[in-house]
JSON list of C-alpha atoms in Angstrom, two decimals:
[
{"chain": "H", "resi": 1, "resn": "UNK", "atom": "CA", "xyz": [0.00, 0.00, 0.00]},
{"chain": "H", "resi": 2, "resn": "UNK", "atom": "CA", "xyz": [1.33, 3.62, -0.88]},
{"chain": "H", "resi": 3, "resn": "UNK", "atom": "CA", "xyz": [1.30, 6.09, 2.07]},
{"chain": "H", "resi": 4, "resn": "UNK", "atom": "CA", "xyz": [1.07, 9.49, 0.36]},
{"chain": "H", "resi": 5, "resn": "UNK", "atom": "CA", "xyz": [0.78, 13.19, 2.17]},
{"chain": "H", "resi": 6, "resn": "UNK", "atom": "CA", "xyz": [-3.09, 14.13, 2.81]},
{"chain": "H", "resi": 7, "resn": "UNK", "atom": "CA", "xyz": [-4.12, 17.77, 1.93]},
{"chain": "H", "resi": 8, "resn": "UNK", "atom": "CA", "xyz": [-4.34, 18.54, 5.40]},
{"chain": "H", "resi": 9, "resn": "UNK", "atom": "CA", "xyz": [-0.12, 17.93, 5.83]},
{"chain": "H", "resi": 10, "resn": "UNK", "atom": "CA", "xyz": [0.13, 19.66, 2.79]},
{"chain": "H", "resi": 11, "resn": "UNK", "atom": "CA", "xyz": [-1.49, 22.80, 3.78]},
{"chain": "H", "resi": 12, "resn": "UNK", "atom": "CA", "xyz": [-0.04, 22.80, 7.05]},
{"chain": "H", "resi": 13, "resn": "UNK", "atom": "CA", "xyz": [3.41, 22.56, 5.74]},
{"chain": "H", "resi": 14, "resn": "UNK", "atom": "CA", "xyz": [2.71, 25.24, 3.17]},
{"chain": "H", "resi": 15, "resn": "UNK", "atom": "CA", "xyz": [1.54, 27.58, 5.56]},
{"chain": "H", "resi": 16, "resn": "UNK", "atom": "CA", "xyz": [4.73, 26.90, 8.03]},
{"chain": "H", "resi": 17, "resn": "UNK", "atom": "CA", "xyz": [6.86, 27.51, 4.73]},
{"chain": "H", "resi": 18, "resn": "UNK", "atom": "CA", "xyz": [4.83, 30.96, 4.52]},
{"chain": "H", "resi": 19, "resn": "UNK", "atom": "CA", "xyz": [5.43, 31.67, 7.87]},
{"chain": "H", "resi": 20, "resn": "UNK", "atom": "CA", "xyz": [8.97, 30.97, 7.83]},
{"chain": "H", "resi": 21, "resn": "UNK", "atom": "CA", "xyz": [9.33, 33.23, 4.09]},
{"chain": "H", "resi": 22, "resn": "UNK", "atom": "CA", "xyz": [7.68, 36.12, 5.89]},
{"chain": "H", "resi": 23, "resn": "UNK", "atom": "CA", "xyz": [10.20, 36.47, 8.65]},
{"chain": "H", "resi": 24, "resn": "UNK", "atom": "CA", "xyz": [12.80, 35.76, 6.41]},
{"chain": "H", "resi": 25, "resn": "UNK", "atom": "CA", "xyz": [12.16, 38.42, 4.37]},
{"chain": "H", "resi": 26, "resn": "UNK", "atom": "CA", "xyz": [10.79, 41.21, 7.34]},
{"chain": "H", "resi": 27, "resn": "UNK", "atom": "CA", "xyz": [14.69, 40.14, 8.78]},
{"chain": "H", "resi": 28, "resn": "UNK", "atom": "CA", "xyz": [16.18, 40.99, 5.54]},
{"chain": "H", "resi": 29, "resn": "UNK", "atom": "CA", "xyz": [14.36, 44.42, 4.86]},
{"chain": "H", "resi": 30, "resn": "UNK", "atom": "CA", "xyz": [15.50, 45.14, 8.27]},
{"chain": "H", "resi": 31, "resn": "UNK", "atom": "CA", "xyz": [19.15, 44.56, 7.71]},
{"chain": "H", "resi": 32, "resn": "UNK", "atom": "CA", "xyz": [18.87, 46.34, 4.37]},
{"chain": "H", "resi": 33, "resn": "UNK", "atom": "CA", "xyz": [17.19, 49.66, 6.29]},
{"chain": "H", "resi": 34, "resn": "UNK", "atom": "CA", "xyz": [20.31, 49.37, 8.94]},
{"chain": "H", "resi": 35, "resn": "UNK", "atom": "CA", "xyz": [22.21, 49.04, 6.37]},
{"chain": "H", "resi": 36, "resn": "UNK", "atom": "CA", "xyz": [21.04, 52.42, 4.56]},
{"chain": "H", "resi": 37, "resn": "UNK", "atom": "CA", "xyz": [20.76, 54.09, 7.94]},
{"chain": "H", "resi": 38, "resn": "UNK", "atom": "CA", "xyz": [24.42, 53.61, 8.57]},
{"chain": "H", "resi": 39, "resn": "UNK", "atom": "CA", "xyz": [25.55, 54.51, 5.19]},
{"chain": "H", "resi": 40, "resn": "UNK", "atom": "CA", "xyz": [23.58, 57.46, 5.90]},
{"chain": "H", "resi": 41, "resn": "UNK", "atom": "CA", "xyz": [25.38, 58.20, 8.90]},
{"chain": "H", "resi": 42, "resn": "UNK", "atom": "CA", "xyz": [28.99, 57.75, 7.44]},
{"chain": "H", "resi": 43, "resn": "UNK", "atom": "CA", "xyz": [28.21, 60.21, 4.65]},
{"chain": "H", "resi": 44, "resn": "UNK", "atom": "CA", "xyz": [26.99, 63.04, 7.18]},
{"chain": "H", "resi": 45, "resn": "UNK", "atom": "CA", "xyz": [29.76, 62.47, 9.27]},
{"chain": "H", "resi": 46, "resn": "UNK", "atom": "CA", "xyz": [31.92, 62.71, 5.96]},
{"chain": "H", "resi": 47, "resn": "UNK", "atom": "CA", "xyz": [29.92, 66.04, 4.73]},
{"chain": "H", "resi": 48, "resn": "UNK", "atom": "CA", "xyz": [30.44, 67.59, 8.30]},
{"chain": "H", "resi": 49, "resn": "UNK", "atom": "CA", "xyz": [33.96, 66.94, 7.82]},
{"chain": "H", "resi": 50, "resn": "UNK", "atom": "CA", "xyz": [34.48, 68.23, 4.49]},
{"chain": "H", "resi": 51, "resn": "UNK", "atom": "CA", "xyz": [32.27, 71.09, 5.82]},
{"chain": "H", "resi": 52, "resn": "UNK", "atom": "CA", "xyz": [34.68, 71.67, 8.84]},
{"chain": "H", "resi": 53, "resn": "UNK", "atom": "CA", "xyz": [38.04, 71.32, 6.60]},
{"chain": "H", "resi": 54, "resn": "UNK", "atom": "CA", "xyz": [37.11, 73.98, 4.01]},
{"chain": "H", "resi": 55, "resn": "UNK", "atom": "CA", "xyz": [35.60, 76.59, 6.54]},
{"chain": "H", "resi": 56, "resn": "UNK", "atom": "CA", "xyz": [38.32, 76.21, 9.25]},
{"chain": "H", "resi": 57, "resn": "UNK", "atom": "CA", "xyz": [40.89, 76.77, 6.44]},
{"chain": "H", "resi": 58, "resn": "UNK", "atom": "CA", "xyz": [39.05, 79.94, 4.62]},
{"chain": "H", "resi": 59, "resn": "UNK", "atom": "CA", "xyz": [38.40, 81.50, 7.75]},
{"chain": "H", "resi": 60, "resn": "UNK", "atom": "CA", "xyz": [42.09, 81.10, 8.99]},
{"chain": "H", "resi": 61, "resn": "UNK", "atom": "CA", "xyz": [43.64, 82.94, 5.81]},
{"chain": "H", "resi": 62, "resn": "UNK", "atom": "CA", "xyz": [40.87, 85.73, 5.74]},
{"chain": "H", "resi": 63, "resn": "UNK", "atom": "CA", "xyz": [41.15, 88.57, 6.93]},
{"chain": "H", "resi": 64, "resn": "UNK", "atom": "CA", "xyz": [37.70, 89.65, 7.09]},
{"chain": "H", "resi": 65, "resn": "UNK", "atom": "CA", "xyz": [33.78, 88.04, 7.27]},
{"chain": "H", "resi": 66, "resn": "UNK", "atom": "CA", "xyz": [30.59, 88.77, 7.15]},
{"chain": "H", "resi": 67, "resn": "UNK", "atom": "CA", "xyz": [27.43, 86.61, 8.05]},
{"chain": "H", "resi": 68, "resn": "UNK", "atom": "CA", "xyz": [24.18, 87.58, 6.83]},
{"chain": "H", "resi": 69, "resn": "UNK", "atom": "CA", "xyz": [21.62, 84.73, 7.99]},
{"chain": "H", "resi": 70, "resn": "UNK", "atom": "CA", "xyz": [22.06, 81.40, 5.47]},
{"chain": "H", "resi": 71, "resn": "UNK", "atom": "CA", "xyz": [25.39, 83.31, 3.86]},
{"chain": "H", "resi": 72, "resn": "UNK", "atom": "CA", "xyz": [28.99, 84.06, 4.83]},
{"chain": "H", "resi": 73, "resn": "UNK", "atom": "CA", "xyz": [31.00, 86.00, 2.74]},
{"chain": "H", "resi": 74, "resn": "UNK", "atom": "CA", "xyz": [35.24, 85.48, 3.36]},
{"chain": "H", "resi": 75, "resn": "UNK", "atom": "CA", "xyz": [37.73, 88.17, 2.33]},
{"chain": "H", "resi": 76, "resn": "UNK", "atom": "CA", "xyz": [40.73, 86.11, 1.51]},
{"chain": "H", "resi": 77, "resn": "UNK", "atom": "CA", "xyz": [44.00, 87.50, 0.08]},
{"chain": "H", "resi": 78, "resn": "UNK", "atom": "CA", "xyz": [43.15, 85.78, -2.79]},
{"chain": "H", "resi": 79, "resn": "UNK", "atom": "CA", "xyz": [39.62, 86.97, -3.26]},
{"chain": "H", "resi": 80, "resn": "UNK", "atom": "CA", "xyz": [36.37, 86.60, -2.01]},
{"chain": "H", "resi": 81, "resn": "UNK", "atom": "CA", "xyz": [34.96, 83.10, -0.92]},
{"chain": "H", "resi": 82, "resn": "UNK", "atom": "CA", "xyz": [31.16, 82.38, -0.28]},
{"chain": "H", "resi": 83, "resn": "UNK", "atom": "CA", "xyz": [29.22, 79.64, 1.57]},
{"chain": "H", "resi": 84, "resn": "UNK", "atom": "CA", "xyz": [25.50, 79.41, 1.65]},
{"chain": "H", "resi": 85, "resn": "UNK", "atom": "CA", "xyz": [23.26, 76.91, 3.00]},
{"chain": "H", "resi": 86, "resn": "UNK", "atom": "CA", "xyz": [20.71, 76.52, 0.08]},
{"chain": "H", "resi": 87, "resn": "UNK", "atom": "CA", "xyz": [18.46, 73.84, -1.32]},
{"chain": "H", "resi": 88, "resn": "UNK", "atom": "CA", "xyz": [19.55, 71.67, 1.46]},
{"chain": "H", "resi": 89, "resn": "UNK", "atom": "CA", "xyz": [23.31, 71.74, 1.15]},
{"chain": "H", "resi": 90, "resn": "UNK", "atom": "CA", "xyz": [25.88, 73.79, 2.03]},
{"chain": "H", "resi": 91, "resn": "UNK", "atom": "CA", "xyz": [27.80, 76.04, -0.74]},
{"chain": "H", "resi": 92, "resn": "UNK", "atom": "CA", "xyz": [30.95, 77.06, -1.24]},
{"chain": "H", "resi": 93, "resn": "UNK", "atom": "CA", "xyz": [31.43, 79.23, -4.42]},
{"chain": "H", "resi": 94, "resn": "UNK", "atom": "CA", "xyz": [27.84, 77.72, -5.67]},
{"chain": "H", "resi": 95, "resn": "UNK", "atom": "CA", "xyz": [29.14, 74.10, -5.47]},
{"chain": "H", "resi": 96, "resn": "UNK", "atom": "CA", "xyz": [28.00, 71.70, -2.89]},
{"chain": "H", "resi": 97, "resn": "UNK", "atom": "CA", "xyz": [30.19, 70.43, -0.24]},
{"chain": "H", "resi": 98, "resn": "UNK", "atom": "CA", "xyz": [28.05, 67.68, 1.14]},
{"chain": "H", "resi": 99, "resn": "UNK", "atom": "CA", "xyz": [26.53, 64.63, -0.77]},
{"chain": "H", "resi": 100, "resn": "UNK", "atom": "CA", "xyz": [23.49, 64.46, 1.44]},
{"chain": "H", "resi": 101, "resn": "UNK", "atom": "CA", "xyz": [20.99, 67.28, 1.11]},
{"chain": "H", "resi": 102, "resn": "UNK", "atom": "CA", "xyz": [18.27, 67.79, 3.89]},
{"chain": "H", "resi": 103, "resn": "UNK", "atom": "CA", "xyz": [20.35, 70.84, 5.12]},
{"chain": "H", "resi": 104, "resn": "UNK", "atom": "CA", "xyz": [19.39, 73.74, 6.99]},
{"chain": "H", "resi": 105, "resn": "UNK", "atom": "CA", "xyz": [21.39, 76.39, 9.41]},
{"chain": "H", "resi": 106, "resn": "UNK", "atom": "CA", "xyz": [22.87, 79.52, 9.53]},
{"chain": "H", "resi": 107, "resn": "UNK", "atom": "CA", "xyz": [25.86, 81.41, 9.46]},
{"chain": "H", "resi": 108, "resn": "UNK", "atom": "CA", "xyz": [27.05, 83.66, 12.64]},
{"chain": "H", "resi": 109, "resn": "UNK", "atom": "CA", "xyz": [29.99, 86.12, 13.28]},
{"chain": "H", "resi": 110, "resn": "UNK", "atom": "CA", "xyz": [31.01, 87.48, 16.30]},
{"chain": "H", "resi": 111, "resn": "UNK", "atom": "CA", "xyz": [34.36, 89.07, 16.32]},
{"chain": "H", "resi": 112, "resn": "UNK", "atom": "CA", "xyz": [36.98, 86.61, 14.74]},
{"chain": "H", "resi": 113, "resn": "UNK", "atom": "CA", "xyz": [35.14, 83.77, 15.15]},
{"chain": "H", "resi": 114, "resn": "UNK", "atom": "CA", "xyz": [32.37, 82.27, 12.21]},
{"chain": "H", "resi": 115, "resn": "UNK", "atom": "CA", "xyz": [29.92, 79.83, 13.37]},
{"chain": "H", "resi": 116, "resn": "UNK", "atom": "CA", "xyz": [28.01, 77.32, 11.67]},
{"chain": "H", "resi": 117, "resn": "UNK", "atom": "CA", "xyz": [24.59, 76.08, 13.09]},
{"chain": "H", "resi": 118, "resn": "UNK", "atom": "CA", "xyz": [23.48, 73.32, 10.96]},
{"chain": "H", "resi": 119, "resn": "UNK", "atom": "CA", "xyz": [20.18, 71.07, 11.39]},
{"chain": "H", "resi": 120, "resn": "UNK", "atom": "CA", "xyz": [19.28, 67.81, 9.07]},
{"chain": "H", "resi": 121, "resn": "UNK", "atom": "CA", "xyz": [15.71, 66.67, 9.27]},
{"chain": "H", "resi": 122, "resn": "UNK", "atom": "CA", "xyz": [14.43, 67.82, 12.58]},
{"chain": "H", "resi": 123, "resn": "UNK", "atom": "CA", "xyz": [18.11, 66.75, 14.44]},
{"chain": "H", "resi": 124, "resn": "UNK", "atom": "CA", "xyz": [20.33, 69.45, 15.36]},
{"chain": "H", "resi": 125, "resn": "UNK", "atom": "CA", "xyz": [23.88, 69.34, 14.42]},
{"chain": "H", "resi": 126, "resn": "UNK", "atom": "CA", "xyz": [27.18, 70.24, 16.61]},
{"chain": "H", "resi": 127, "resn": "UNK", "atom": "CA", "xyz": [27.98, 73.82, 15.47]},
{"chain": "H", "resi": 128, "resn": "UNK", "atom": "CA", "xyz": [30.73, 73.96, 13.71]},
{"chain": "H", "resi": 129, "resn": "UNK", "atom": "CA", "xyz": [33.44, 77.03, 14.68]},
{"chain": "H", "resi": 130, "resn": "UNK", "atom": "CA", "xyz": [36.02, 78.95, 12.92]},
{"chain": "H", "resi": 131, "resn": "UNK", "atom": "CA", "xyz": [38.26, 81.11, 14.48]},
{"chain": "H", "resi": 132, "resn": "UNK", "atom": "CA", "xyz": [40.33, 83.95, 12.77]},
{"chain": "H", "resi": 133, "resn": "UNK", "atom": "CA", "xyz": [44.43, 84.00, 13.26]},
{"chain": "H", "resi": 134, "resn": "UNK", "atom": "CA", "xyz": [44.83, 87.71, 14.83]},
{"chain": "H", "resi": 135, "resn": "UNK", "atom": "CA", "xyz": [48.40, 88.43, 15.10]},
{"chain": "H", "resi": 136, "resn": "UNK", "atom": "CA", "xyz": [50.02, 89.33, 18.09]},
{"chain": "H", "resi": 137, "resn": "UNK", "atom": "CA", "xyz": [53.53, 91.38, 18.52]},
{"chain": "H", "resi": 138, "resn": "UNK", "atom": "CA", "xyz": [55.18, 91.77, 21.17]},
{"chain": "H", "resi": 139, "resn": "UNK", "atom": "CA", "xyz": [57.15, 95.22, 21.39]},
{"chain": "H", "resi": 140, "resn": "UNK", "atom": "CA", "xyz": [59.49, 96.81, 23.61]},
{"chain": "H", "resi": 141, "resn": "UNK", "atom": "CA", "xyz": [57.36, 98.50, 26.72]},
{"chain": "H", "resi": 142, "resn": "UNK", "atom": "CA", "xyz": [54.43, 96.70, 26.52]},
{"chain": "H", "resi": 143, "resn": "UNK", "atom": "CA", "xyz": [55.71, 94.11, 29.94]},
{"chain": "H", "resi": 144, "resn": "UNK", "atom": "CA", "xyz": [55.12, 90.92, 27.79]},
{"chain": "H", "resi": 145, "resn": "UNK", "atom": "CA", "xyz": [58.05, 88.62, 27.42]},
{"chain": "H", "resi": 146, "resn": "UNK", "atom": "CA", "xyz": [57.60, 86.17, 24.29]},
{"chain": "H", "resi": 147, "resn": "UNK", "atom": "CA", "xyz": [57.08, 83.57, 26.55]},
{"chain": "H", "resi": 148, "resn": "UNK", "atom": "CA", "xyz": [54.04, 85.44, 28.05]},
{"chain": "H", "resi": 149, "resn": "UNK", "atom": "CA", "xyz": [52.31, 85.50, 24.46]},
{"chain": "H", "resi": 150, "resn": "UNK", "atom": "CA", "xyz": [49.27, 83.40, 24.22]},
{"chain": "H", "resi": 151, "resn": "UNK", "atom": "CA", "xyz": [49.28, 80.80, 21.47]},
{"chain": "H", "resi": 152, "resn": "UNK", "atom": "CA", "xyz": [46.16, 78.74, 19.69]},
{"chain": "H", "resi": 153, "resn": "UNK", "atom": "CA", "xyz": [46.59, 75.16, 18.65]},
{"chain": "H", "resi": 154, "resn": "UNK", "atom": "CA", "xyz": [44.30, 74.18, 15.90]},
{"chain": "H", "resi": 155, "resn": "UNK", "atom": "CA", "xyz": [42.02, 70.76, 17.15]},
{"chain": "H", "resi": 156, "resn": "UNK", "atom": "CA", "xyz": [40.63, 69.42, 13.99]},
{"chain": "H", "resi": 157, "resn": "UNK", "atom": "CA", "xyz": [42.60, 68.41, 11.19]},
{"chain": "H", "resi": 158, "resn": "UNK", "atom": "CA", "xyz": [43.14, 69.78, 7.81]},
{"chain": "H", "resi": 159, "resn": "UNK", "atom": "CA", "xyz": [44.47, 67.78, 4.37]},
{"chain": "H", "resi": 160, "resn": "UNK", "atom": "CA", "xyz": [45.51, 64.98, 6.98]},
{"chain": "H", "resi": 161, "resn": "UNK", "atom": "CA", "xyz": [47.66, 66.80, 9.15]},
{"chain": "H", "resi": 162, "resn": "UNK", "atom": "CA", "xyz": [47.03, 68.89, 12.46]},
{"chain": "H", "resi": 163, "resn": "UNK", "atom": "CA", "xyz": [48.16, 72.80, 11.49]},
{"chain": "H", "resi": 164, "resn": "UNK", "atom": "CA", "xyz": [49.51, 74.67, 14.76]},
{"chain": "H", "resi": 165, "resn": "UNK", "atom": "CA", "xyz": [50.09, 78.47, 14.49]},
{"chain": "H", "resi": 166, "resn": "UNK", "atom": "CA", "xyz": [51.91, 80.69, 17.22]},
{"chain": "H", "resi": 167, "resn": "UNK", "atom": "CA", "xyz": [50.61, 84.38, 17.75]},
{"chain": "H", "resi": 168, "resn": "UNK", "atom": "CA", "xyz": [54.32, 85.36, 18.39]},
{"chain": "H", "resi": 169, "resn": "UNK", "atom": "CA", "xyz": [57.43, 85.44, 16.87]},
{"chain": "H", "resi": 170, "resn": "UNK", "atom": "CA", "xyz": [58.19, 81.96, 18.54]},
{"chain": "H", "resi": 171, "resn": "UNK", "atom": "CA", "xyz": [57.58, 78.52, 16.49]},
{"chain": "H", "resi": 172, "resn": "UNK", "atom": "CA", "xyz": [55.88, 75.64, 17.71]},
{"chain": "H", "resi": 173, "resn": "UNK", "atom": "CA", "xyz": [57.17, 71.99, 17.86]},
{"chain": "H", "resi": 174, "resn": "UNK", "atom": "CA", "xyz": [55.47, 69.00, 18.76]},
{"chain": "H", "resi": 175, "resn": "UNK", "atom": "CA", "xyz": [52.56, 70.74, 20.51]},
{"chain": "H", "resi": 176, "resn": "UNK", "atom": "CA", "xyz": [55.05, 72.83, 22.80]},
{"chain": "H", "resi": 177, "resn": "UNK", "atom": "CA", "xyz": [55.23, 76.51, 22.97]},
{"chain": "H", "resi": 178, "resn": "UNK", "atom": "CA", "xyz": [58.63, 77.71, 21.81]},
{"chain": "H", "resi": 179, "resn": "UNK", "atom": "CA", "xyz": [60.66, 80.74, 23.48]},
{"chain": "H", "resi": 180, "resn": "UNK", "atom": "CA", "xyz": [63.17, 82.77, 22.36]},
{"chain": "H", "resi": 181, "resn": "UNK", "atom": "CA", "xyz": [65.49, 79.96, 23.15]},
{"chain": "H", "resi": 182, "resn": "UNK", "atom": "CA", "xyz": [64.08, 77.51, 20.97]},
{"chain": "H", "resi": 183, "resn": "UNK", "atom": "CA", "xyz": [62.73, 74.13, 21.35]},
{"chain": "H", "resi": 184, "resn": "UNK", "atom": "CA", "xyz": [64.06, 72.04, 23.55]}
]
């Protein structure tokens, strides 16, 4: 005698199979959405860092800025540089400098320093800052040694490298603050 499956084991096993292809594919459009999501979040991390780079090194070669709202305008020695935050990305001489877009913020100035405020969606963004190299002398008189001149060390890094600048006549080496004496 043959021994065959009834319709009753059939449609049972069908509808496990069913089960089984559901949560198979609700798992997979759930690792394809975290997937997205963190691409998403590399490339804003990588557009706030291109962002950063090119700001941080326009503002420290101008000599002059002005913010007016969703524009700054830089007075570099070799002309005039402007960022906007438009259509959802940020400008720089009319040519994006993020990938994303989703962008809003503003542009503020308040003496050497140029701040960004940026927002994507409805998240807030860490401002991003810029400050201004103002140079420093110290002259004969004015009861300031070299060594009593303050200095700025740049945080972030530009083209790879970190950039230090002194305010005084002294150089810098290896984070240290150089005297008249040298580095030691």
């Amino acid at each position: 005698m043959r021994r065959g499956f009834t319709l009753v084991e059939l449609a049972v096993a069908l509808a496990l199979l069913g089960v089984l292809a559901l949560g198979l594919s609700l798992l997979l459009g759930q690792m394809a959405r975290g997937s997205q999501e963190a691409q998403e979040e590399a490339q804003l991390e990588a557009d706030l860092q291109e962002i950063r780079a090119r700001l941080t090194e326009d503002v420290l070669r101008s000599t002059a800025f002005t913010c007016t709202g969703a524009q700054a305008t830089l007075i570099l020695p070799s002309g005039i540089v402007t960022y906007e935050v438009s259509g959802g990305r940020v400008l720089r001489q009319g040519q994006p400098l993020t990938e994303l877009s989703g962008y809003g913020g503003s542009f503020s100035c308040s003496g050497p320093t140029l701040t960004l405020t940026l927002s994507r969606g409805s998240a807030a963004l860490p401002p991003i800052r810029a400050t201004r190299r103002v140079g420093l002398s110290v002259t004969s008189g004015s009861g300031l040694s070299q060594d009593q001149v303050p200095y700025q060390e740049n945080s972030g890094k530009l083209g790879g490298e970190g950039r230090m600048w002194t305010n005084s006549p002294g150089a810098t080496k290896a984070g240290r603050r150089c005297g008249s004496r040298g580095c030691g």
